[in-house]
Short mmCIF file of C-alpha atoms in Angstrom, two decimals:
data_model
loop_
_atom_site.label_atom_id
_atom_site.label_comp_id
_atom_site.label_asym_id
_atom_site.label_seq_id
_atom_site.Cartn_x
_atom_site.Cartn_y
_atom_site.Cartn_z
CA UNK A 364 -56.38 -63.87 -15.45
CA UNK A 365 -57.83 -61.46 -13.02
CA UNK A 366 -58.38 -59.04 -15.78
CA UNK A 367 -59.65 -61.49 -18.41
CA UNK A 368 -62.21 -62.72 -15.70
CA UNK A 369 -63.46 -59.09 -14.75
CA UNK A 370 -63.89 -58.21 -18.62
CA UNK A 371 -65.65 -61.39 -18.99
CA UNK A 372 -68.00 -60.95 -16.13
CA UNK A 373 -68.78 -57.24 -17.25
CA UNK A 374 -69.77 -58.47 -20.71
CA UNK A 375 -72.27 -60.88 -19.21
CA UNK A 376 -73.81 -58.35 -16.76
CA UNK A 377 -74.17 -55.69 -19.05
CA UNK A 378 -74.79 -57.70 -22.28
CA UNK A 379 -71.78 -55.88 -24.03
CA UNK A 380 -68.86 -56.99 -25.83
CA UNK A 381 -65.38 -55.30 -25.68
CA UNK A 382 -65.47 -52.03 -27.80
CA UNK A 383 -61.73 -50.64 -27.48
CA UNK A 384 -58.49 -51.99 -28.07
CA UNK A 385 -55.59 -50.73 -26.18
CA UNK A 386 -51.79 -51.42 -27.03
CA UNK A 387 -49.08 -51.29 -24.25
CA UNK A 388 -45.74 -52.50 -24.74
CA UNK A 389 -46.58 -55.00 -27.57
CA UNK A 390 -49.65 -56.42 -25.24
CA UNK A 391 -53.11 -55.92 -26.48
CA UNK A 392 -56.08 -55.34 -24.27
CA UNK A 393 -59.68 -55.93 -25.33
CA UNK A 394 -61.72 -53.81 -23.08
CA UNK A 395 -64.96 -51.76 -22.47
CA UNK A 396 -64.92 -48.04 -23.05
CA UNK A 397 -67.42 -47.34 -20.24
CA UNK A 398 -65.51 -48.74 -16.96
CA UNK A 399 -62.40 -47.18 -18.38
CA UNK A 400 -63.70 -43.64 -18.99
CA UNK A 401 -65.49 -43.64 -15.74
CA UNK A 402 -62.25 -44.05 -13.66
CA UNK A 403 -59.62 -42.30 -16.01
CA UNK A 404 -59.81 -38.89 -17.36
CA UNK A 405 -56.90 -39.58 -19.79
CA UNK A 406 -58.67 -42.74 -21.34
CA UNK A 407 -62.01 -41.00 -21.43
CA UNK A 408 -60.63 -38.16 -23.44
CA UNK A 409 -58.65 -40.07 -25.94
CA UNK A 410 -61.32 -42.85 -26.39
CA UNK A 411 -64.06 -40.64 -27.25
CA UNK A 412 -63.80 -40.57 -30.99
CA UNK A 413 -61.53 -43.61 -31.43
CA UNK A 414 -61.77 -47.39 -30.63
CA UNK A 415 -58.10 -48.04 -30.52
CA UNK A 416 -55.30 -46.47 -28.46
CA UNK A 417 -51.56 -47.10 -27.87
CA UNK A 418 -49.99 -46.11 -24.81
CA UNK A 419 -46.42 -45.33 -25.42
CA UNK A 420 -43.55 -42.80 -24.05
CA UNK A 421 -43.65 -40.32 -22.36
CA UNK A 422 -46.36 -42.37 -20.76
CA UNK A 423 -44.03 -44.62 -18.66
CA UNK A 424 -46.65 -47.55 -17.96
CA UNK A 425 -45.83 -51.12 -18.51
CA UNK A 426 -48.29 -53.73 -19.42
CA UNK A 427 -48.08 -55.23 -16.15
CA UNK A 428 -49.05 -52.01 -14.38
CA UNK A 429 -51.88 -51.25 -16.96
CA UNK A 430 -53.34 -54.62 -16.31
CA UNK A 431 -53.52 -53.85 -12.74
CA UNK A 432 -55.01 -50.43 -13.45
CA UNK A 433 -57.72 -51.85 -15.76
CA UNK A 434 -58.56 -54.55 -13.27
CA UNK A 435 -59.10 -51.59 -10.73
CA UNK A 436 -61.33 -49.93 -13.24
CA UNK A 437 -63.52 -52.99 -13.51
CA UNK A 438 -64.00 -53.01 -9.54
CA UNK A 439 -61.31 -55.42 -8.63
CA UNK A 440 -59.44 -55.01 -5.19
CA UNK A 441 -55.75 -54.12 -5.62
CA UNK A 442 -53.12 -55.60 -3.38
CA UNK A 443 -50.54 -52.72 -2.84
CA UNK A 444 -46.93 -53.46 -1.79
CA UNK A 445 -43.84 -51.47 -1.61
CA UNK A 446 -42.78 -53.27 -4.90
CA UNK A 447 -45.91 -51.95 -6.92
CA UNK A 448 -46.98 -48.96 -5.36
CA UNK A 449 -44.59 -46.62 -7.27
CA UNK A 450 -45.77 -47.79 -10.66
CA UNK A 451 -49.34 -47.67 -9.53
CA UNK A 452 -49.03 -44.09 -8.08
CA UNK A 453 -47.35 -42.80 -11.26
CA UNK A 454 -50.04 -44.68 -13.55
CA UNK A 455 -52.68 -43.01 -11.38
CA UNK A 456 -51.19 -39.56 -12.06
CA UNK A 457 -50.47 -40.15 -15.71
CA UNK A 458 -54.01 -41.49 -16.43
CA UNK A 459 -55.74 -39.08 -14.40
CA UNK A 460 -57.24 -41.40 -12.24
CA UNK A 461 -58.33 -38.64 -9.60
CA UNK A 462 -61.68 -37.52 -10.33
CA UNK A 463 -64.24 -40.27 -9.66
CA UNK A 464 -65.19 -41.77 -6.28
CA UNK A 465 -64.13 -38.65 -4.22
CA UNK A 466 -66.18 -39.66 -1.39
CA UNK A 467 -64.68 -43.15 -1.18
CA UNK A 468 -60.86 -43.68 -1.06
CA UNK A 469 -61.15 -47.24 -2.49
CA UNK A 470 -62.82 -45.88 -5.88
CA UNK A 471 -59.83 -43.47 -6.36
CA UNK A 472 -56.56 -44.81 -7.34
CA UNK A 473 -54.58 -41.75 -6.46
CA UNK A 474 -55.89 -41.61 -3.20
CA UNK A 475 -55.46 -45.20 -2.52
CA UNK A 476 -51.87 -45.39 -3.52
CA UNK A 477 -51.02 -42.10 -1.70
CA UNK A 478 -52.71 -43.23 1.60
CA UNK A 479 -50.72 -46.41 1.51
CA UNK A 480 -47.37 -44.51 0.93
CA UNK A 481 -48.09 -42.34 4.05
CA UNK A 482 -49.43 -45.21 6.29
CA UNK A 483 -47.05 -48.06 5.41
CA UNK A 484 -44.14 -46.91 3.55
CA UNK A 485 -42.81 -43.67 4.83
CA UNK A 486 -42.83 -45.07 8.45
CA UNK A 487 -40.41 -48.09 7.61
CA UNK A 488 -36.79 -47.56 6.36
CA UNK A 489 -36.78 -50.93 4.57
CA UNK A 490 -39.93 -50.08 2.47
CA UNK A 491 -38.49 -46.71 1.65
CA UNK A 492 -35.31 -48.27 0.18
CA UNK A 493 -37.54 -50.50 -1.74
CA UNK A 494 -39.41 -47.72 -2.89
CA UNK A 495 -36.43 -45.70 -3.80
CA UNK A 496 -35.05 -48.41 -6.10
CA UNK A 497 -38.42 -48.43 -7.79
CA UNK A 498 -38.40 -44.60 -8.24
CA UNK A 499 -34.91 -45.29 -10.25
CA UNK A 500 -36.53 -47.18 -12.82
CA UNK A 501 -39.57 -44.85 -13.35
CA UNK A 502 -37.57 -41.66 -13.71
CA UNK A 503 -38.52 -39.04 -14.53
CA UNK A 504 -42.15 -39.41 -13.84
CA UNK A 505 -41.62 -40.86 -10.23
CA UNK A 506 -40.51 -37.46 -9.43
CA UNK A 507 -42.36 -35.12 -11.83
CA UNK A 508 -45.64 -36.70 -11.12
CA UNK A 509 -45.84 -37.64 -7.42
CA UNK A 510 -42.58 -36.22 -6.12
CA UNK A 511 -41.76 -39.60 -4.71
CA UNK A 512 -37.94 -39.31 -4.66
CA UNK A 513 -37.86 -36.08 -2.86
CA UNK A 514 -40.56 -37.46 -0.36
CA UNK A 515 -38.58 -40.50 0.23
CA UNK A 516 -35.25 -38.76 0.90
CA UNK A 517 -37.10 -36.46 3.35
CA UNK A 518 -38.45 -39.40 5.04
CA UNK A 519 -35.00 -40.96 5.51
CA UNK A 520 -33.65 -37.76 6.81
CA UNK A 521 -36.40 -37.58 9.28
CA UNK A 522 -35.79 -41.01 10.57
CA UNK A 523 -32.18 -40.28 10.79
CA UNK A 524 -30.88 -42.87 8.23
CA UNK A 525 -28.15 -40.79 6.49
CA UNK A 526 -26.05 -43.91 5.34
CA UNK A 527 -29.35 -45.02 2.95
CA UNK A 528 -29.37 -41.54 1.25
CA UNK A 529 -25.74 -41.99 0.19
CA UNK A 530 -26.47 -45.36 -1.17
CA UNK A 531 -29.38 -44.11 -3.25
CA UNK A 532 -27.37 -41.28 -4.61
CA UNK A 533 -24.57 -43.56 -5.40
CA UNK A 534 -26.70 -45.71 -7.40
CA UNK A 535 -27.96 -42.59 -9.08
CA UNK A 536 -24.72 -42.33 -10.55
CA UNK A 537 -25.53 -44.73 -13.45
CA UNK A 538 -28.63 -42.74 -14.40
CA UNK A 539 -28.87 -40.95 -17.62
CA UNK A 540 -28.23 -37.20 -17.54
CA UNK A 541 -31.78 -36.31 -17.71
CA UNK A 542 -33.05 -38.69 -14.96
CA UNK A 543 -29.99 -37.54 -12.91
CA UNK A 544 -31.06 -34.09 -13.01
CA UNK A 545 -34.28 -34.94 -11.80
CA UNK A 546 -33.03 -36.88 -8.85
CA UNK A 547 -30.59 -34.07 -7.72
CA UNK A 548 -33.28 -31.72 -8.17
CA UNK A 549 -35.69 -33.32 -5.65
CA UNK A 550 -32.67 -33.94 -3.35
CA UNK A 551 -31.31 -30.28 -3.22
CA UNK A 552 -34.56 -28.94 -2.21
CA UNK A 553 -34.61 -31.25 1.15
CA UNK A 554 -30.95 -30.97 1.94
CA UNK A 555 -29.88 -28.19 4.57
CA UNK A 556 -26.31 -28.79 3.51
CA UNK A 557 -25.20 -29.65 -0.09
CA UNK A 558 -21.92 -31.34 0.73
CA UNK A 559 -23.18 -34.88 -0.10
CA UNK A 560 -24.91 -33.40 -3.28
CA UNK A 561 -21.83 -31.78 -4.28
CA UNK A 562 -19.74 -35.14 -3.88
CA UNK A 563 -22.45 -37.22 -5.87
CA UNK A 564 -22.40 -34.41 -8.60
CA UNK A 565 -18.76 -34.64 -8.76
CA UNK A 566 -18.68 -38.17 -9.09
CA UNK A 567 -21.31 -38.38 -12.03
CA UNK A 568 -19.55 -35.53 -13.75
CA UNK A 569 -16.27 -37.55 -13.59
CA UNK A 570 -18.05 -40.91 -14.43
CA UNK A 571 -19.67 -39.58 -17.57
CA UNK A 572 -16.87 -37.01 -18.70
CA UNK A 573 -17.15 -36.84 -22.46
CA UNK A 574 -20.58 -38.46 -22.54
CA UNK A 575 -22.93 -35.37 -21.54
CA UNK A 576 -23.13 -32.21 -23.16
CA UNK A 577 -22.06 -28.90 -21.67
CA UNK A 578 -25.84 -27.89 -21.35
CA UNK A 579 -26.52 -31.17 -19.48
CA UNK A 580 -23.47 -30.61 -17.26
CA UNK A 581 -24.67 -26.93 -16.64
CA UNK A 582 -28.19 -28.26 -15.49
CA UNK A 583 -26.47 -30.87 -13.08
CA UNK A 584 -24.14 -28.47 -11.48
CA UNK A 585 -27.15 -25.92 -11.04
CA UNK A 586 -28.64 -28.20 -8.63
CA UNK A 587 -25.95 -27.35 -6.05
CA UNK A 588 -26.36 -24.38 -3.95
CA UNK A 589 -23.05 -23.02 -3.24
CA UNK A 590 -24.23 -21.01 -0.17
CA UNK A 591 -24.90 -24.38 1.27
CA UNK A 592 -21.41 -25.97 0.89
CA UNK A 593 -18.84 -26.08 3.65
CA UNK A 594 -15.74 -23.88 3.08
CA UNK A 595 -13.65 -26.82 2.34
CA UNK A 596 -15.82 -28.22 -0.51
CA UNK A 597 -16.47 -24.63 -1.71
CA UNK A 598 -12.75 -24.34 -2.20
CA UNK A 599 -12.45 -27.52 -3.97
CA UNK A 600 -15.44 -26.51 -6.21
CA UNK A 601 -13.49 -23.46 -7.18
CA UNK A 602 -10.58 -25.53 -8.20
CA UNK A 603 -12.66 -28.28 -10.05
CA UNK A 604 -11.91 -28.28 -13.77
CA UNK A 605 -14.64 -30.97 -14.18
CA UNK A 606 -17.33 -28.94 -13.12
CA UNK A 607 -19.00 -26.32 -15.67
CA UNK A 608 -17.41 -22.90 -15.89
CA UNK A 609 -20.47 -21.21 -14.71
CA UNK A 610 -20.83 -23.29 -11.74
CA UNK A 611 -17.03 -22.52 -10.90
CA UNK A 612 -17.78 -18.86 -11.22
CA UNK A 613 -20.63 -18.98 -8.89
CA UNK A 614 -18.34 -20.69 -6.45
CA UNK A 615 -15.96 -18.09 -6.79
CA UNK A 616 -18.75 -15.50 -6.00
CA UNK A 617 -19.66 -17.36 -3.03
CA UNK A 618 -16.21 -17.74 -1.86
CA UNK A 619 -15.62 -13.87 -2.19
CA UNK A 620 -19.07 -13.15 -0.39
CA UNK A 621 -17.99 -15.51 2.51
CA UNK A 622 -14.65 -14.20 2.86
CA UNK A 623 -16.07 -10.68 2.85
CA UNK A 624 -18.43 -11.59 5.45
CA UNK A 625 -15.85 -13.15 7.58
CA UNK A 626 -13.89 -9.92 7.48
CA UNK A 627 -16.58 -7.75 8.34
CA UNK A 628 -17.95 -9.93 11.09
CA UNK A 629 -14.41 -10.03 12.49
CA UNK A 630 -14.19 -6.37 12.40
CA UNK A 631 -17.56 -5.90 13.73
CA UNK A 632 -16.63 -7.88 16.90
CA UNK A 633 -13.93 -5.21 17.71
CA UNK A 634 -15.47 -2.24 16.30
CA UNK A 635 -17.56 0.19 18.51
CA UNK A 636 -19.67 1.42 15.63
CA UNK A 637 -21.05 -1.82 14.26
CA UNK A 638 -24.14 -0.57 12.84
CA UNK A 639 -22.71 0.74 9.69
CA UNK A 640 -20.97 -2.39 8.83
CA UNK A 641 -23.95 -4.55 9.52
CA UNK A 642 -25.76 -2.50 6.74
CA UNK A 643 -23.01 -3.32 4.54
CA UNK A 644 -23.49 -6.98 5.13
CA UNK A 645 -27.23 -6.68 4.54
CA UNK A 646 -26.57 -4.90 1.19
CA UNK A 647 -24.34 -7.37 0.25
CA UNK A 648 -26.86 -10.21 1.04
CA UNK A 649 -29.70 -8.37 -0.76
CA UNK A 650 -27.72 -7.84 -3.77
CA UNK A 651 -27.98 -11.44 -5.20
CA UNK A 652 -27.35 -10.31 -8.81
CA UNK A 653 -23.82 -9.02 -8.22
CA UNK A 654 -21.39 -9.94 -10.84
CA UNK A 655 -17.89 -11.33 -10.19
CA UNK A 656 -16.33 -8.27 -11.59
CA UNK A 657 -18.24 -5.71 -9.60
CA UNK A 658 -17.65 -7.67 -6.45
CA UNK A 659 -13.98 -7.94 -6.83
CA UNK A 660 -14.23 -4.06 -7.58
CA UNK A 661 -15.99 -3.44 -4.60
CA UNK A 662 -13.58 -5.43 -2.74
CA UNK A 663 -10.59 -3.84 -3.95
CA UNK A 664 -12.19 -0.43 -3.30
CA UNK A 665 -12.94 -1.31 0.34
CA UNK A 666 -9.15 -2.32 0.72
CA UNK A 667 -8.19 0.79 -0.81
CA UNK A 668 -10.30 2.69 1.68
CA UNK A 669 -8.85 0.94 4.60
CA UNK A 670 -5.24 1.47 3.60
CA UNK A 671 -6.27 5.34 2.77
CA UNK A 672 -7.86 5.64 6.18
CA UNK A 673 -4.91 4.13 7.98
CA UNK A 674 -2.39 6.38 6.00
CA UNK A 675 -4.52 9.38 6.90
CA UNK A 676 -4.66 8.35 10.71
CA UNK A 677 -1.02 7.87 10.50
CA UNK A 678 -0.34 11.33 8.91
CA UNK A 679 -2.66 12.91 11.28
CA UNK A 680 -0.81 11.48 14.23
CA UNK A 681 2.42 12.47 12.84
CA UNK A 682 1.33 15.99 12.14
CA UNK A 683 0.03 16.42 15.87
CA UNK A 684 3.42 14.92 16.97
CA UNK A 685 5.27 17.28 14.87
CA UNK A 686 3.29 20.29 16.05
CA UNK A 687 4.10 19.17 19.73
CA UNK A 688 7.74 18.92 18.88
CA UNK A 689 7.51 22.50 17.24
CA UNK A 690 5.87 23.81 20.25
CA UNK A 691 8.64 22.51 22.36
CA UNK A 692 11.41 23.71 20.04
CA UNK A 693 9.81 27.27 19.98
CA UNK A 694 9.84 27.25 23.82
CA UNK A 695 13.32 26.05 24.14
CA UNK A 696 14.50 28.60 21.41
CA UNK A 697 12.83 31.30 23.16
CA UNK A 698 14.43 30.18 26.50
CA UNK A 699 17.80 29.84 24.85
CA UNK A 700 17.55 33.17 23.16
CA UNK A 701 16.95 34.84 26.37
CA UNK A 702 20.14 32.93 27.86
CA UNK A 703 22.06 34.10 24.87
CA UNK A 704 21.05 37.48 25.19
CA UNK A 705 22.00 37.62 29.08
CA UNK A 706 25.29 35.73 28.04
CA UNK A 707 25.76 38.10 25.22
CA UNK A 708 25.29 41.20 27.54
CA UNK A 709 27.95 39.76 30.00
CA UNK A 710 30.35 39.09 27.33
CA UNK A 711 30.05 42.53 25.93
CA UNK A 712 30.75 44.00 29.64
CA UNK A 713 33.70 41.58 30.15
CA UNK A 714 35.17 42.41 26.63
CA UNK A 715 34.70 46.10 27.23
CA UNK A 716 36.78 45.69 30.59
CA UNK A 717 39.13 43.49 28.67
CA UNK A 718 39.77 46.15 25.87
CA UNK A 719 40.13 48.95 28.53
CA UNK A 720 42.43 47.02 30.83
CA UNK A 721 44.48 45.51 27.76
CA UNK A 722 44.84 49.16 26.36
CA UNK A 723 46.26 50.48 29.59
CA UNK A 724 48.33 47.27 30.10
CA UNK A 725 49.73 47.36 26.71
CA UNK A 726 50.60 51.05 26.89
CA UNK A 727 52.42 50.33 30.40
CA UNK A 728 54.17 47.10 29.06
CA UNK A 729 55.29 49.10 26.06
CA UNK A 730 56.75 51.92 27.93
CA UNK A 731 58.66 49.44 30.20
CA UNK A 732 60.14 47.50 27.17
CA UNK A 733 60.85 50.76 25.37
CA UNK A 734 58.78 49.46 22.33
CA UNK A 735 56.87 52.82 22.10
CA UNK A 736 58.16 56.33 23.54
CA UNK A 737 61.11 57.03 25.62
CA UNK A 738 62.11 56.14 29.27
CA UNK A 739 61.63 59.67 30.11
CA UNK A 740 58.01 59.69 29.01
CA UNK A 741 57.32 56.39 30.96
CA UNK A 742 58.79 58.16 34.07
CA UNK A 743 56.64 61.18 33.46
CA UNK A 744 53.76 58.73 33.19
CA UNK A 745 54.48 56.97 36.49
CA UNK A 746 55.03 60.16 38.44
CA UNK A 747 51.71 61.53 37.10
CA UNK A 748 50.33 58.42 38.55
CA UNK A 749 51.96 58.85 41.97
CA UNK A 750 53.41 55.36 41.93
CA UNK A 751 56.73 53.68 41.73
CA UNK A 752 57.75 51.06 39.21
CA UNK A 753 57.53 48.17 41.68
CA UNK A 754 54.07 49.18 42.66
CA UNK A 755 52.95 49.69 38.96
CA UNK A 756 54.43 46.30 38.24
CA UNK A 757 52.40 44.61 40.96
CA UNK A 758 49.12 46.32 39.71
CA UNK A 759 49.74 44.90 36.04
CA UNK A 760 49.98 41.38 37.59
CA UNK A 761 46.77 41.93 39.75
CA UNK A 762 44.83 43.43 36.74
CA UNK A 763 46.02 40.46 34.57
CA UNK A 764 44.80 37.83 36.87
CA UNK A 765 41.49 39.70 37.23
CA UNK A 766 41.17 39.98 33.61
CA UNK A 767 41.84 36.09 33.07
CA UNK A 768 39.41 35.42 35.67
CA UNK A 769 36.62 37.58 34.09
CA UNK A 770 37.21 35.88 30.87
CA UNK A 771 37.17 32.66 32.29
CA UNK A 772 33.98 33.37 34.14
CA UNK A 773 32.32 34.61 30.79
CA UNK A 774 33.64 31.40 29.00
CA UNK A 775 32.73 28.94 31.82
CA UNK A 776 29.21 27.90 30.18
CA UNK A 777 27.80 24.32 30.51
CA UNK A 778 29.07 22.23 27.56
CA UNK A 779 25.57 22.02 26.15
CA UNK A 780 25.40 25.97 26.13
CA UNK A 781 28.85 26.20 24.92
CA UNK A 782 27.94 24.19 21.80
CA UNK A 783 24.86 26.56 21.04
CA UNK A 784 26.77 29.79 21.87
CA UNK A 785 29.94 28.66 20.12
CA UNK A 786 30.11 31.52 17.80
CA UNK A 787 29.69 33.94 20.71
CA UNK A 788 32.78 32.41 22.55
CA UNK A 789 34.69 32.30 19.37
CA UNK A 790 34.09 36.04 18.83
CA UNK A 791 35.15 36.87 22.44
CA UNK A 792 38.28 34.63 21.94
CA UNK A 793 39.11 36.11 18.36
CA UNK A 794 38.76 39.55 19.75
CA UNK A 795 40.87 39.01 22.62
CA UNK A 796 43.76 37.74 20.55
CA UNK A 797 43.96 40.98 18.70
CA UNK A 798 45.14 42.65 21.80
CA UNK A 799 48.64 43.26 22.44
CA UNK A 800 49.11 41.78 26.04
CA UNK A 801 47.70 38.44 25.11
CA UNK A 802 50.26 38.18 22.23
CA UNK A 803 52.97 39.35 24.44
CA UNK A 804 51.98 37.46 27.53
CA UNK A 805 52.35 33.61 26.67
CA UNK A 806 51.23 32.43 29.99
CA UNK A 807 47.99 34.16 29.94
CA UNK A 808 47.48 33.33 26.23
CA UNK A 809 48.04 29.53 26.77
CA UNK A 810 45.69 29.44 29.88
CA UNK A 811 43.01 31.03 28.12
CA UNK A 812 43.48 29.07 24.83
CA UNK A 813 43.23 25.85 26.76
CA UNK A 814 40.38 26.96 28.69
CA UNK A 815 38.72 27.88 25.55
CA UNK A 816 39.18 24.35 23.84
CA UNK A 817 38.05 22.61 27.09
CA UNK A 818 34.65 24.57 27.11
CA UNK A 819 34.32 24.41 23.35
#
């Protein structure tokens, strides 16, 4: 009624009948070209050469909204509410109602609706909820023309009402794929974290499984920034078969980057030279075009380098230890060589004495037993020595004891030295066994043999 009254009044004042016909959703509007062209750039352009026009999609304008817009063009006062401000704000953008009346907000529908949103709607949670619901029915234009969805989400975040964003996103699950892409695209720009967005996208993909194309699924999943996901949801995304393959690959890449950063950060905390590793982190963050294969290759190479460095360090430490042991062995060998040479010198002296004594004792013993030479020759020998047989017998006993004691002293090495010088001792013992007096005198032989075995 308001519009008809305004049109009739205009006809009377200007003595002009309606000269254009506009069709909107099955409703016909008989209007004047002049007031429409002054307020709307779109109508001015399209009504220049024609007198009849149909407003159809993609112009998302209902007959009710167009009635309010044309009444505004004829000078009517608009009563803005949270229920109609979205449709009027969208219509103002679609019909290019932004040029005229720049000095007066009341003459500019775009400025008028924008002012109402800022002053009334975005400061009231309940109004924001109403506007958001209206935005769902006017997608995608409500977001593509005036960014109303994203701005409402941002307003709810600022006032601290998280539970309303959840409700809105849950309602968005029933939207067509194209509209849902617009919604999540608006939300993802204003969320510092994307955990909630991931849950909504996951629910949407599961709800519409088999109904959306792979291309649509890719567009929906691309709204999620994997870098803004918590580690738990990032792991869930990697194992989510409902998501697009491209998104899963991006999630795997991000997980690898996060793991790499965690390892390097932990290493930097205990490393003394952290500058180099921090540059590696910077390089990894700067290289956003890295592929999964190259990242895995870098990670594998880094691990191999770490293992190689560890092996080299271990080998170097072992070499140093062996060198130290070798030096100690050289010193020990040198010391033992000196001892052996000293012992060998003493052994030769004792052996020479033993051989000389055994030779004389052997000859004397053999002369007494008559094994070699005659009694007359033995008597001649004793006479030449100027000694009686009893005196000679005492000398032999005394000489035998001294020989045995000398050999014991030569063989009386420590057990440790005896083991190292076993060959020398064996040579001494084997050499002594060749002498006749050892074979003939069982007491001396057994005593020396037992002493040898004990020290061997």
